Amino acid sequence: MDFDFSEDQKLLKEQARKFLGDKCDLSQVRKVLEGDAPHHGEVWQGLCELGFAGAAVPEAYGGLGLGTLELCVVAEELGRAIAPVPFSSSIYLAAEAIKLYGSEEQKKLWLPRIASGEIIATLAAAEGTSPPHPRSLKTQISGGKLSGVKLPIADGAEATLAVVLTQDSLALVDLTTGGITRKAVKTIDPTRAHAEITFDNASAELLGAQGEGWQNYCALESRAAILFAFEQVGGAEAAMNMAKDYALERYAFGRQIGSYQAIKHKLADMYVRLELARSNCYYAAMALSEDTADLEIAAATARIAATEAYRFAAQENIQTHGGIGFTWEADAQFHYRRAKLLALTLGGPERWKDRLVSQLEKTNIA
Amino acid sequence: MNLNDTPEEAKFRAAARAWLTANARPKDKSKDRTKRVQKPESERLDSARQWQAKKAEAGYAAITWAPEYGGMGGSSIQSVIYAQEEAKFDVQGGFFDIGLGMCIPTMLAWATAEQKERYAKPALYGQEVWCQLFSEPSAGSDVAGLRTKATRDGDEWIINGQKVWTSGAQYCDYGIIVTRSDPNVAKHKGLTFFFLDMKSAGIEVRPIKQMSGESGFNEVFFTDVRVPDSQRLGAVGEGWKVALTTLMNERLAIGQGSGVDYSELLDLARSIELEDGPAIKNANVRSRLADWYVQTQGLKYTKFRTLTALSKGQTPGPESSIGKIVSGPKMQDLASFAMDLQGQGGIMDGDESVMNSAFQSQWMWAAGYRIAGGTDEILRNIVSEQVLGLPQDIRVDKGVSFNELVSNQGK
Ligand SMILES: Cc1cc2nc3c(=O)[nH]c(=O)nc-3n(C[C@H](O)[C@H](O)[C@H](O)COP(=O)(O)OP(=O)(O)OC[C@H]3O[C@@H](n4cnc5c(N)ncnc54)[C@H](O)[C@@H]3O)c2cc1C
C-alpha cells in the first residue's frame, strides 16, 4: 500500500503553491472581484507558461504529458488560492472532453492551443435554473448546425471554444464564428465570470458519437468532479486556517476567542470534515488515474465530502470573524462565494448523493 | 499512489488467509445479517480464549509486538492485513482489547524485564484478562482528579477508594490502576501508578447495569488492598506520565467502531414500503445514506493514509484522531434513522424486530460509545488544541494543590 502522492507530485504541488502564493494572494483575487476583467490575466498566463495548465495534456498535443494525479495536486492549490482564472473550464472540462471523445483531428487542432493558454475553452451544459438532464435539454444539433441557449456558462464570454451538451450529443463549437451571441451573467462569485451564450444555427461538429451525449457527459462530469473536489479541499483548508488565525488573534472577555470551546469545537469540526474529504479525494484521485471500475462511486464520494467540507469551513469562517467577517473589506467572503460556486458547478450535493446511491444500488455493494 | 499489496504484503496476506482457512470457519454472510444471537458471557469468553490461544501460537495475536513477548515483530500494515482477512471468518473477538491494546503496552513501556516476561504472554494467549481502573465517580474526563488513595507501608502500598465504569472487571485477572499518593501537591503531581491482581484481598467488584440492561462495566471498591511496591509502574508521584502511555494507546485502540452501517441501512430501505414507494427511492433516505457512506469511506481512507505514513517511517498525522468523533455520532444517528424508517415498528426490540434488533441495540450502545474512552467533547478539545494549536481551556485547577480543589464532592 502506498496511499500518498509521490515526491515528484508533491514537488509540483509546492511549485504551484509558491507561484500562486507570490502572484495570486487575496489582494489579487480582490482585483478581479472589484474590477472589470473577467479573470486575472497575469496569473492565468503564468499558469499556462509554467506548464500547469497543460500538465495532463499529452506531449504530442503540446502538454507536459503528466497524469491526472499531477492535475489533482495543482487543483488543490488553485482552490487554496481561490484563483480567479479559467483553469477548470479550459482544462478539467474542455480539454478532458476532447482528450476523451475527440477525433485525432480535433485533438490536434484544439489541445495545443488550450494547453498553451492561447485560447480559453469551456463546457456549455446548463440551460437556466433547472439542472440539465436528457428530458429537459432543449439545445439541438442537426446537419452541423446547433441551436439553443446556454447559461450560466463559466468563462463563456471569453472562450474561443465550447463543448456543448445537446439533447443527444456533445458538440464542439468555435465561438468566434457566426450565429453566436453572448452576454455576461451576474453570479454570486464575480471572481469567476459567467455568461449566457445563444446559439442560432451556429456551425458545430460532433464530439464523440451522436446519441452518446448524455452518457459521455456524465462520465466527463465524474472525472471533473474529482478535480473540483481537490479545489474544494484546498479552499476548505484555507478557510479553516483563516478562521484559526483569527481565533488566535482576536480577544473577547479578556481571552483569545480561540480559547472558547464554541469556537474550538467549530474548528475541530472543520478539521474533521476536511480530513474526511481529503481522504476520499485521495481515493478518487487514484480511481481517476487508474480508471477503475468504481470511478463513479469514488468521484461522487469525494465530491460530496469536499462540498460539505468547504461549505462548512466557508460559512463558519465568517461566523468566527464576527462583524468584520461580514464586511466587503474582509476576505472571508471569497470563500463563501467560491464554496457555493463550486458546490453548484456540475450540480448540487443532493444530485451527487442520488447518483452515489444509484451506483451503490447497482453494484450491489451492500 | 496505490492500494496494492507489495510482494511482501501479498505473501503475508496469503499466509494469513491460508492459516485462517485451516483454523476457522468462514462467515456465513446471510446468517450474519439476520441472526445476532448473543451467547452467555462465559461461553463467549471461553471461545474467545480458545481462539486467542490459537492465534497467539501462530504469532497473529500481536503482530507488531517483539517476538520475545509473543509477537511477530511485524508492521502495522501487517496487522491491518491480518484484521481484514480475519474479518471474513466467524471467530469470537472482544475481551482482550483493553488488555492487549492498553494495559500490556503500558507494562511493556514501564515494567521490569521479568514482569514483562511474566505477564505479556499469558495475556496474549488469553489466559489472563486485564482491565483499566482509571475512572472514578468524580473523575472521568478529568481523570487526574481521581481520589483513590495509596499509602506507603514499607515494601507495600495500601489502596483505599473506588473506581467506576471498569469494563470487564467481573472476569479480569489483573488491572492497571492510577491512585493518589499525595493530595498536598497539584493534581497531576500526586499520582502513582500500579498493576494489581484483581483477586487481591479487599477488592470488591459490583456489576453496574447499563441502560441497555446488560452489565459490561462495574464499580470496583478497594478496602485496604495491599500491593507490593514492585508492582509500581514509574516513579512515586509520576503516575500521570504512565497514564498518558495508556491513554495514547487507548486512542490508537479505539478505532472506527463497528456494527450496522450504510449497507445494512441500504438493505433495510429496500425492504420498506413508504406511502409513495420503496424507502430506497425516497430522496431523504438516499441523502442520508449517501452521507453515511461518505463518512465510512472517509474514515477508511484516512486509516490508509495513516498506515502509509507509518510504513514510510513517518509519524502518522493527527488525522488519526478523527475516527471516534465521526463514528460515534454516525453509529447513533444511522441506527436512530433506521428505526425511524420503520415507523411504529421501529420500537420493537425482540424476535419481531428487523435484523434481530441490530439497529435497536446499536442505538442503545452508541450512546455509551460516544462517552467511553474520551467523550465527543474531550476529543474535539484534543483536535483543536493538539492539532490546530488553539489555546487550552482556561483552567481553575492549575497550580492549586489537589486538596484545595473544588469538586461536586466538596473540597
Ligand atoms: C461503556 C463504557 C465503558 C467504560 N470503560 C471504562 C474502563 O474500562 N475503565 C475506565 O477507567 N473507564 C471506563 N469508562 C469511563 C469513561 O472513560 C468515562 O465515562 C469518560 O471519560 C467520561 O467521564 P465521566 O463519565 O466522568 O463524565 P464527565 O467527565 O463528568 O463528563 C460529563 C459531560 O461533561 C463533558 N465535559 C467534561 N469535561 C469537559 C471539558 N473540559 N470540556 C467540555 N466538556 C466537558 C463531557 O464531555 C460530558 O458530556 C467507560 C465508560 C463507558 C460509557
mmCIF file of C-alpha atoms in Angstrom, chain A residues 1-7 9-10 69 240-241 244 247-248 255-256 258-261 263-269 271-272 274-280 282-283 285-286 289-290 294 297 300-302 304-305 350 352-362 364-366, chain B residues 1-6 9 33 77 80 84 262-264 266-267 270 280-281 283 286-291 293-295 297-299 301-305 307-308 311-312 314 317-319 321-322 325-326 376-378 380-381 383-385 387-394:
data_model
loop_
_atom_site.group_PDB
_atom_site.id
_atom_site.type_symbol
_atom_site.label_atom_id
_atom_site.label_comp_id
_atom_site.label_asym_id
_atom_site.label_seq_id
_atom_site.Cartn_x
_atom_site.Cartn_y
_atom_site.Cartn_z
ATOM 1 C CA MET A 1 0.000 0.000 0.000
ATOM 2 C CA ASP A 2 1.229 3.464 -0.874
ATOM 3 C CA PHE A 3 -1.703 5.799 -0.362
ATOM 4 C CA ASP A 4 0.012 9.105 -0.922
ATOM 5 C CA PHE A 5 1.223 11.325 -3.706
ATOM 6 C CA SER A 6 4.773 10.727 -4.937
ATOM 7 C CA GLU A 7 7.669 13.028 -4.121
ATOM 8 C CA GLN A 9 3.879 15.155 -7.362
ATOM 9 C CA LYS A 10 4.414 16.870 -4.029
ATOM 10 C CA LEU A 69 -2.631 12.829 -10.242
ATOM 11 C CA MET A 240 -10.173 26.833 8.153
ATOM 12 C CA ASN A 241 -6.748 28.397 8.532
ATOM 13 C CA LYS A 244 -7.896 29.634 13.081
ATOM 14 C CA ALA A 247 -9.336 32.857 16.616
ATOM 15 C CA LEU A 248 -5.779 33.172 17.905
ATOM 16 C CA ARG A 255 -9.057 35.967 26.357
ATOM 17 C CA GLN A 256 -8.442 34.720 22.835
ATOM 18 C CA GLY A 258 -9.918 30.506 20.247
ATOM 19 C CA SER A 259 -9.926 29.522 23.919
ATOM 20 C CA TYR A 260 -13.729 29.258 23.942
ATOM 21 C CA GLN A 261 -14.976 25.789 23.192
ATOM 22 C CA ILE A 263 -15.021 28.276 18.659
ATOM 23 C CA LYS A 264 -12.539 25.447 19.312
ATOM 24 C CA HIS A 265 -15.076 22.764 18.600
ATOM 25 C CA LYS A 266 -16.281 24.554 15.482
ATOM 26 C CA LEU A 267 -12.709 24.491 14.226
ATOM 27 C CA ALA A 268 -12.307 20.847 15.188
ATOM 28 C CA ASP A 269 -15.415 20.107 13.132
ATOM 29 C CA TYR A 271 -10.822 19.824 10.530
ATOM 30 C CA VAL A 272 -12.772 16.571 10.716
ATOM 31 C CA LEU A 274 -11.624 18.464 5.805
ATOM 32 C CA GLU A 275 -9.760 15.247 6.582
ATOM 33 C CA LEU A 276 -12.676 13.031 5.559
ATOM 34 C CA ALA A 277 -12.840 14.957 2.297
ATOM 35 C CA ARG A 278 -9.107 14.782 1.736
ATOM 36 C CA SER A 279 -9.036 11.022 2.289
ATOM 37 C CA ASN A 280 -11.963 10.491 -0.073
ATOM 38 C CA TYR A 282 -7.075 10.654 -2.442
ATOM 39 C CA TYR A 283 -9.023 7.536 -3.233
ATOM 40 C CA ALA A 285 -7.541 10.563 -7.480
ATOM 41 C CA MET A 286 -6.293 7.021 -7.601
ATOM 42 C CA SER A 289 -5.591 7.896 -12.672
ATOM 43 C CA GLU A 290 -6.176 4.157 -12.982
ATOM 44 C CA ASP A 294 -15.648 2.189 -9.192
ATOM 45 C CA ILE A 297 -18.639 5.926 -6.833
ATOM 46 C CA ALA A 300 -19.351 11.101 -6.066
ATOM 47 C CA THR A 301 -17.936 10.248 -2.641
ATOM 48 C CA ALA A 302 -15.099 12.759 -2.979
ATOM 49 C CA ILE A 304 -19.965 15.079 -1.612
ATOM 50 C CA ALA A 305 -17.340 15.141 1.132
ATOM 51 C CA GLU A 350 -28.305 16.276 -3.472
ATOM 52 C CA TRP A 352 -24.498 13.698 -6.334
ATOM 53 C CA LYS A 353 -25.909 11.875 -3.345
ATOM 54 C CA ASP A 354 -28.661 10.489 -5.500
ATOM 55 C CA ARG A 355 -26.128 9.411 -8.097
ATOM 56 C CA LEU A 356 -23.972 7.799 -5.452
ATOM 57 C CA VAL A 357 -26.820 5.747 -4.044
ATOM 58 C CA SER A 358 -27.859 4.683 -7.558
ATOM 59 C CA GLN A 359 -24.353 3.380 -8.046
ATOM 60 C CA LEU A 360 -24.356 1.617 -4.688
ATOM 61 C CA GLU A 361 -27.656 0.002 -5.586
ATOM 62 C CA LYS A 362 -26.315 -1.113 -8.936
ATOM 63 C CA ASN A 364 -24.923 -4.265 -5.011
ATOM 64 C CA ILE A 365 -22.117 -3.245 -2.765
ATOM 65 C CA ALA A 366 -24.393 -3.838 0.199
ATOM 66 C CA MET B 1 -0.357 6.038 -5.276
ATOM 67 C CA ASN B 2 -1.913 2.611 -4.979
ATOM 68 C CA LEU B 3 -3.577 0.266 -2.531
ATOM 69 C CA ASN B 4 -1.995 -2.860 -3.897
ATOM 70 C CA ASP B 5 -0.105 -5.161 -1.613
ATOM 71 C CA THR B 6 3.626 -5.067 -2.125
ATOM 72 C CA GLU B 9 2.411 -7.813 1.847
ATOM 73 C CA ARG B 33 -27.307 -10.270 8.758
ATOM 74 C CA ILE B 77 0.201 -2.709 7.828
ATOM 75 C CA VAL B 80 -4.350 -4.407 9.246
ATOM 76 C CA GLN B 84 -9.002 -7.625 7.034
ATOM 77 C CA TYR B 262 -24.809 2.006 5.402
ATOM 78 C CA SER B 263 -25.033 -1.391 3.763
ATOM 79 C CA GLU B 264 -27.499 -2.702 6.374
ATOM 80 C CA LEU B 266 -29.496 0.105 2.271
ATOM 81 C CA ASP B 267 -30.906 -3.392 2.716
ATOM 82 C CA ARG B 270 -35.013 -1.718 0.041
ATOM 83 C CA ILE B 280 -34.832 3.391 -1.079
ATOM 84 C CA LYS B 281 -36.444 5.657 -3.680
ATOM 85 C CA ALA B 283 -34.862 11.407 -1.612
ATOM 86 C CA ARG B 286 -30.908 8.492 -0.279
ATOM 87 C CA SER B 287 -29.380 11.689 1.008
ATOM 88 C CA ARG B 288 -28.756 10.332 4.494
ATOM 89 C CA LEU B 289 -27.493 7.035 3.151
ATOM 90 C CA ALA B 290 -25.013 8.858 0.934
ATOM 91 C CA ASP B 291 -23.753 10.958 3.854
ATOM 92 C CA TYR B 293 -21.400 6.060 3.097
ATOM 93 C CA VAL B 294 -19.151 9.073 2.514
ATOM 94 C CA GLN B 295 -18.195 9.191 6.209
ATOM 95 C CA GLN B 297 -15.246 5.667 3.280
ATOM 96 C CA GLY B 298 -13.574 8.827 4.549
ATOM 97 C CA LEU B 299 -12.566 7.044 7.753
ATOM 98 C CA TYR B 301 -9.148 6.022 3.550
ATOM 99 C CA THR B 302 -7.945 8.151 6.445
ATOM 100 C CA LYS B 303 -6.711 4.954 8.008
ATOM 101 C CA PHE B 304 -4.927 4.089 4.774
ATOM 102 C CA ARG B 305 -3.180 7.457 4.885
ATOM 103 C CA LEU B 307 -0.774 3.339 7.507
ATOM 104 C CA THR B 308 1.118 4.735 4.555
ATOM 105 C CA SER B 311 5.096 2.290 6.598
ATOM 106 C CA LYS B 312 7.383 5.109 5.451
ATOM 107 C CA GLN B 314 6.802 8.876 9.379
ATOM 108 C CA GLY B 317 -0.566 12.808 11.029
ATOM 109 C CA PRO B 318 -3.166 13.949 13.510
ATOM 110 C CA GLU B 319 -5.851 12.756 11.094
ATOM 111 C CA SER B 321 -7.631 11.331 15.910
ATOM 112 C CA ILE B 322 -10.841 11.884 13.978
ATOM 113 C CA ILE B 325 -15.526 11.794 16.646
ATOM 114 C CA VAL B 326 -17.042 10.685 13.358
ATOM 115 C CA ASP B 376 -17.017 13.691 21.823
ATOM 116 C CA GLU B 377 -16.320 16.980 23.592
ATOM 117 C CA ILE B 378 -12.955 15.923 25.003
ATOM 118 C CA ARG B 380 -12.792 17.950 19.993
ATOM 119 C CA ASN B 381 -10.661 19.649 22.610
ATOM 120 C CA VAL B 383 -8.112 18.069 17.996
ATOM 121 C CA SER B 384 -8.408 21.811 18.463
ATOM 122 C CA GLU B 385 -5.533 22.043 20.945
ATOM 123 C CA VAL B 387 -3.777 19.528 16.016
ATOM 124 C CA LEU B 388 -4.842 23.102 15.362
ATOM 125 C CA GLY B 389 -2.815 24.696 18.148
ATOM 126 C CA LEU B 390 -5.662 26.587 19.785
ATOM 127 C CA PRO B 391 -5.289 27.602 23.443
ATOM 128 C CA GLN B 392 -6.126 25.193 26.233
ATOM 129 C CA ASP B 393 -9.322 25.810 28.133
ATOM 130 C CA ILE B 394 -8.945 28.274 30.982
#
